[in-house]
Tab-separated table of C-alpha atoms in Angstrom:
chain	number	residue	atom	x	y	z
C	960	UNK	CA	40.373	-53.915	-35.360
C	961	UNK	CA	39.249	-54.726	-31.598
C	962	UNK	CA	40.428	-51.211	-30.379
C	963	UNK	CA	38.822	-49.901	-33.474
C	964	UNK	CA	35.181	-51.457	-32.949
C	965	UNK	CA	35.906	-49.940	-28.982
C	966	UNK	CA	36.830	-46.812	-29.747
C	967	UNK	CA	33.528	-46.548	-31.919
C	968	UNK	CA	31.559	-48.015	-29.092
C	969	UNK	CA	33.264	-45.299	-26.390
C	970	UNK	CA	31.807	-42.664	-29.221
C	971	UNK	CA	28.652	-43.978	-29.312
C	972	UNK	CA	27.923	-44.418	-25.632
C	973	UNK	CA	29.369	-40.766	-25.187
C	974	UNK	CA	26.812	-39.406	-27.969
C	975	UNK	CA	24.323	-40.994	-26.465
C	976	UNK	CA	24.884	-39.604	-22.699
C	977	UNK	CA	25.371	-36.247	-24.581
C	978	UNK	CA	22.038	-36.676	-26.135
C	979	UNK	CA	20.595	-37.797	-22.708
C	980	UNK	CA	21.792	-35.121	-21.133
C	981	UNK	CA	20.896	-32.456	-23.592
C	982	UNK	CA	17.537	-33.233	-23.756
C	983	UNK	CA	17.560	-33.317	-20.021
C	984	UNK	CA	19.004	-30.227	-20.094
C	985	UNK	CA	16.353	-28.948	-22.290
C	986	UNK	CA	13.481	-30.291	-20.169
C	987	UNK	CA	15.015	-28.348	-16.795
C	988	UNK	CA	15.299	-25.247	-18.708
C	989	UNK	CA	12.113	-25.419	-20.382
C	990	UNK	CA	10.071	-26.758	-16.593
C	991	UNK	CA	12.362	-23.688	-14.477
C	992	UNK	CA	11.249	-21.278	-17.574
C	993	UNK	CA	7.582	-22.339	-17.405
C	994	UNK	CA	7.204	-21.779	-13.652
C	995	UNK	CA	8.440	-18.697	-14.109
C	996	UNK	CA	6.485	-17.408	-16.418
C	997	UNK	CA	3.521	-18.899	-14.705
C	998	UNK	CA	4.131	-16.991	-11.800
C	999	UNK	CA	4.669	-14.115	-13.560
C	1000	UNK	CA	1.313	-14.359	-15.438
C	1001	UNK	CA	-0.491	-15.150	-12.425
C	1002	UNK	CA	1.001	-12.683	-10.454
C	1003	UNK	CA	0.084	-9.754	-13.017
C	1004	UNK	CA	-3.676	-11.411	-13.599
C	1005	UNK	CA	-4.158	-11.746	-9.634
C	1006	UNK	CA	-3.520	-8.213	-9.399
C	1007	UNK	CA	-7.145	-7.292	-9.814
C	1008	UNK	CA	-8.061	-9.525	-6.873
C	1009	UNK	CA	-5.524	-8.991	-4.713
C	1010	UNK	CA	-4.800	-4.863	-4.706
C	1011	UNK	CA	-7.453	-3.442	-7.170
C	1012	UNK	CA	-11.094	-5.189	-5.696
C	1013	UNK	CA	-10.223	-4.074	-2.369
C	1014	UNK	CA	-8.784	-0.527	-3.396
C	1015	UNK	CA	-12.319	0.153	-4.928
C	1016	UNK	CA	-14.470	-1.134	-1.575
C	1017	UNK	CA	-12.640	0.919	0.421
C	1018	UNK	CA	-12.940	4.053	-1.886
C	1019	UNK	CA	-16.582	3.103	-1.827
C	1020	UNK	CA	-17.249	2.971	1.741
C	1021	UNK	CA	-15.419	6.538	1.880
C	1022	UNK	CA	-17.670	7.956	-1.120
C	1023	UNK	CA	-20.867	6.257	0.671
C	1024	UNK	CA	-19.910	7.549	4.054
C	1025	UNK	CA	-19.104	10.950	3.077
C	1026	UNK	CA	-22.390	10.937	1.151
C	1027	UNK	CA	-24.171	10.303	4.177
C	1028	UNK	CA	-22.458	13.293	6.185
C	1029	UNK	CA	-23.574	15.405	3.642
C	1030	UNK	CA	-27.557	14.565	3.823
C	1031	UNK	CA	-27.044	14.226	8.094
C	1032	UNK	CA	-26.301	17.643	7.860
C	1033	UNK	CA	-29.491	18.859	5.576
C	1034	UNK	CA	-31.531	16.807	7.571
C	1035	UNK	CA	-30.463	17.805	11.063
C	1036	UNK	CA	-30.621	21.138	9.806
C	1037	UNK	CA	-34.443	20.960	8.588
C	1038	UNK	CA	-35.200	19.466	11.801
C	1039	UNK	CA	-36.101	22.153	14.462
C	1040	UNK	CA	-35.028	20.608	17.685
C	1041	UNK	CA	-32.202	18.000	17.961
C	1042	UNK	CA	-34.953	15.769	20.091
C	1043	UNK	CA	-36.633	15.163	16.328
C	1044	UNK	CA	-33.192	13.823	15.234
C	1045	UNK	CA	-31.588	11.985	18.440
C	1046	UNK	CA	-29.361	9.613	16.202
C	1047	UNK	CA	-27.754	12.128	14.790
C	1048	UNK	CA	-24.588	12.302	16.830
C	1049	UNK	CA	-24.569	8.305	16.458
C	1050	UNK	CA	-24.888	8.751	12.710
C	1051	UNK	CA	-22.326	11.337	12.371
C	1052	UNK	CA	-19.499	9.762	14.670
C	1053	UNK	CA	-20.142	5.926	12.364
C	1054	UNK	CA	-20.054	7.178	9.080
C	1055	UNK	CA	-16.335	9.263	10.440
C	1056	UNK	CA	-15.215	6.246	12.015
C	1057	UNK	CA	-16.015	4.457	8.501
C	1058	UNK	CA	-14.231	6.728	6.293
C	1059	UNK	CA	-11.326	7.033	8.913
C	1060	UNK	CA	-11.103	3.088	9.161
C	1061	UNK	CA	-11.143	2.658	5.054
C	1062	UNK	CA	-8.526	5.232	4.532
C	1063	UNK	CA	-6.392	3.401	7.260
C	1064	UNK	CA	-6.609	0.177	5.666
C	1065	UNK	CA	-5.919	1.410	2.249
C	1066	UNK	CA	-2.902	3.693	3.424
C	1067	UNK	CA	-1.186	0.425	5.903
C	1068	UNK	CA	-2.016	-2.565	2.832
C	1069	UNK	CA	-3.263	-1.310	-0.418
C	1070	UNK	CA	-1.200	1.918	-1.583
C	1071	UNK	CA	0.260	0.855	-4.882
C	1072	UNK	CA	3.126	3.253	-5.695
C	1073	UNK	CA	3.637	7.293	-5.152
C	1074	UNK	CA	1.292	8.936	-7.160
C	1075	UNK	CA	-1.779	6.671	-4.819
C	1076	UNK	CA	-0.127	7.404	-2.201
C	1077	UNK	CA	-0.645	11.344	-2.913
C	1078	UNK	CA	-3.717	10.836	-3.902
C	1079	UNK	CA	-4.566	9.567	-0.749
C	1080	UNK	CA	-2.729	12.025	0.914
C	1081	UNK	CA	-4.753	14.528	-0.917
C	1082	UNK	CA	-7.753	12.668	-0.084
C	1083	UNK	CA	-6.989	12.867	3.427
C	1084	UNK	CA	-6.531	16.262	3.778
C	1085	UNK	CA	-9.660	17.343	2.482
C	1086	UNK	CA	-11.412	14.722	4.813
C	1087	UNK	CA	-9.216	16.698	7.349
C	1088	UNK	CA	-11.181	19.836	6.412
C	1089	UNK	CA	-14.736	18.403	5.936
C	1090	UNK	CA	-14.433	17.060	9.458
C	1091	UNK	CA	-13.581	20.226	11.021
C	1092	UNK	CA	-16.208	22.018	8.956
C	1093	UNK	CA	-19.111	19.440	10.589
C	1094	UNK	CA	-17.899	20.122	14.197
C	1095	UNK	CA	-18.230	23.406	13.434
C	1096	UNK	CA	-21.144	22.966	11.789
C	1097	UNK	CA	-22.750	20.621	15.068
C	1098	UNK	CA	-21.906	23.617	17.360
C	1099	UNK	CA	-24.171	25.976	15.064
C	1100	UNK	CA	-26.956	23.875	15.488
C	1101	UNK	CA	-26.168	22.667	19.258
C	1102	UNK	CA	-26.109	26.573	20.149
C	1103	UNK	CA	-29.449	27.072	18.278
C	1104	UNK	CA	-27.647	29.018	15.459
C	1105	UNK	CA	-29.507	27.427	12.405
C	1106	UNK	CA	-28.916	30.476	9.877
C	1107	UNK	CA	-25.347	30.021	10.629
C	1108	UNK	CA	-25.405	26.416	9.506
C	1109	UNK	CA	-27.231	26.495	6.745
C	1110	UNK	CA	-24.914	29.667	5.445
C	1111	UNK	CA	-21.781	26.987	6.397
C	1112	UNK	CA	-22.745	24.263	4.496
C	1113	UNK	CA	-23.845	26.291	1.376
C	1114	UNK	CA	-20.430	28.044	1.888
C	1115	UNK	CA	-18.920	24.776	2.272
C	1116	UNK	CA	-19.663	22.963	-1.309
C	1117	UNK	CA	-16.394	24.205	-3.012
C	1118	UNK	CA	-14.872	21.987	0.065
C	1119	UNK	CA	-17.695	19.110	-0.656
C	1120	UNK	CA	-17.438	18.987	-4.473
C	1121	UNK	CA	-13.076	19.070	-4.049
C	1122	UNK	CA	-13.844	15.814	-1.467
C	1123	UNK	CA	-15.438	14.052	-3.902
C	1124	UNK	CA	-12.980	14.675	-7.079
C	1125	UNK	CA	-10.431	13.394	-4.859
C	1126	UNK	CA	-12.507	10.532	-4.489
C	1127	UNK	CA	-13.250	9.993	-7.741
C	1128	UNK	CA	-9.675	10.799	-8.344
C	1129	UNK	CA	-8.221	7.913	-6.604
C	1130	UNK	CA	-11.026	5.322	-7.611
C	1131	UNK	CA	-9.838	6.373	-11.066
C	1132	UNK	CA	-5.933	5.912	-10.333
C	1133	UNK	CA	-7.148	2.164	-9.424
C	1134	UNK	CA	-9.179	1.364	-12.221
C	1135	UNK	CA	-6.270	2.150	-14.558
C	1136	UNK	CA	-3.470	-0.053	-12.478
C	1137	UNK	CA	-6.075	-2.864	-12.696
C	1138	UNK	CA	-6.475	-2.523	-16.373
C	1139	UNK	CA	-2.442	-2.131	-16.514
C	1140	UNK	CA	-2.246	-5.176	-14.830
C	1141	UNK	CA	-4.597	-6.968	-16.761
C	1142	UNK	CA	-2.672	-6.139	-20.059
C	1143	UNK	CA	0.735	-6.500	-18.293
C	1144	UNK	CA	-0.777	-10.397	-17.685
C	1145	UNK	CA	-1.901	-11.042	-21.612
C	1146	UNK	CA	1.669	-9.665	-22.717
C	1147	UNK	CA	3.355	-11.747	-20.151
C	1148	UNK	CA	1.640	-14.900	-21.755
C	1149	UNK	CA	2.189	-14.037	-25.055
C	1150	UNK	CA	5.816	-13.722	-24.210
C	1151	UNK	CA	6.027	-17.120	-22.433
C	1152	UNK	CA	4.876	-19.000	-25.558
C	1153	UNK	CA	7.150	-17.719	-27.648
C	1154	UNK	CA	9.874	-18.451	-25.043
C	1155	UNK	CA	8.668	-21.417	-24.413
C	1156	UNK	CA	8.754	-22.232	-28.157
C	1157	UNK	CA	12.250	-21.091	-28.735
C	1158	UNK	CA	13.066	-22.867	-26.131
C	1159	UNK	CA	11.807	-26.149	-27.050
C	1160	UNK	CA	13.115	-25.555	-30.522
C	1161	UNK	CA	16.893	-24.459	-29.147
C	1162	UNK	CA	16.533	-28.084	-27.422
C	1163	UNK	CA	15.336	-30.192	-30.577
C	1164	UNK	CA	17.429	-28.518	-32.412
C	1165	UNK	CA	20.884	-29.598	-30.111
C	1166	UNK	CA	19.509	-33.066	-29.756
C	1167	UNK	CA	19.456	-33.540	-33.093
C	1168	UNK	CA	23.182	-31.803	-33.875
């Protein structure tokens, strides 16, 4: 009888510590899975902030710079003697410093994958062009050749309309891995509840067997 009562005793204290460390069990899995998921989540929903928000102000600051180039060289142009104009060559060399600086930054810390990386490579290349078109263009109306210039930059808005699709091109590509990301986050959290449910009900579930 005394060996019986023990034995029943051992069994309960055993079920017990198995029902302890279930639900402990339960509680690691379901705290390791919610970190997780939390990091996931935030990681997809910081996206935006992180790559997308400073993708855009640097495509910007190219768009606005390259804008400016474009009216420096009507006005210069109109302007019969460079003396009318003399921060010209100021203008020109900030606004090509600005574009080259942006595109830096964005190439060394914000390409995303391969596709905005040939973007910008394509992007590049036509900034390439543009710039050698302007020196050209500044030697035309440094040597006093102001028909010359004006025929360049007519000839030259195939080059200047290309530049800015590019632009536009890559602004674009952004906009859309920010909106990815943004739905990437939402299905991420609707995941993790259900996860999070199934796991909770996996560990009620053993407790109670």
């Amino acid at each position: 009888m005394k060996r019986h009562q023990e034995f029943l005793a051992m069994t309960v204290i055993r079920n017990i510590m198995l029902l302890v460390f279930t639900a402990m069990l339960g509680v690691a899995v379901l705290g390791g899975t919610s970190l997780y998921l939390a990091d996931e989540i935030n990681t997809s929903a910081s996206y935006a902030n992180v790559n997308t928000v400073p993708s855009l102000l640097e495509i910007d600051r190219v768009a606005a710079a390259f804008a400016d180039l474009h009216t420096l060289e009507w006005q210069r142009l109109n302007a019969s003697d460079k003396n009318l104009f003399p921060g010209y060559p100021d203008s020109v060399a900030q606004n090509l410093g600005a574009i080259g600086k942006a595109l830096d930054h964005y190439q060394a810390e914000l390409t995303s994958d391969d596709h905005d990386a040939s973007l910008l490579k394509q992007l590049q290349g036509h900034i390439g062009e543009f710039a050698a078109m302007q020196a050209h263009f500044d030697r035309l109306i440094d040597s006093g050749d102001q028909a010359s210039a004006r025929t360049l930059i007519e000839t030259s808005q195939p080059l200047q309309s290309t530049t800015m699709k590019a632009i536009g091109d890559l602004r674009e590509y952004n906009l859309e891995l920010g909106r990815k990301g943004q739905l990437l986050a939402t299905a991420t959290e609707k995941n993790a509840r259900s996860i999070i449910l199934l796991v909770s009900g996996l560990t009620l579930l053993a407790t109670v067997l």
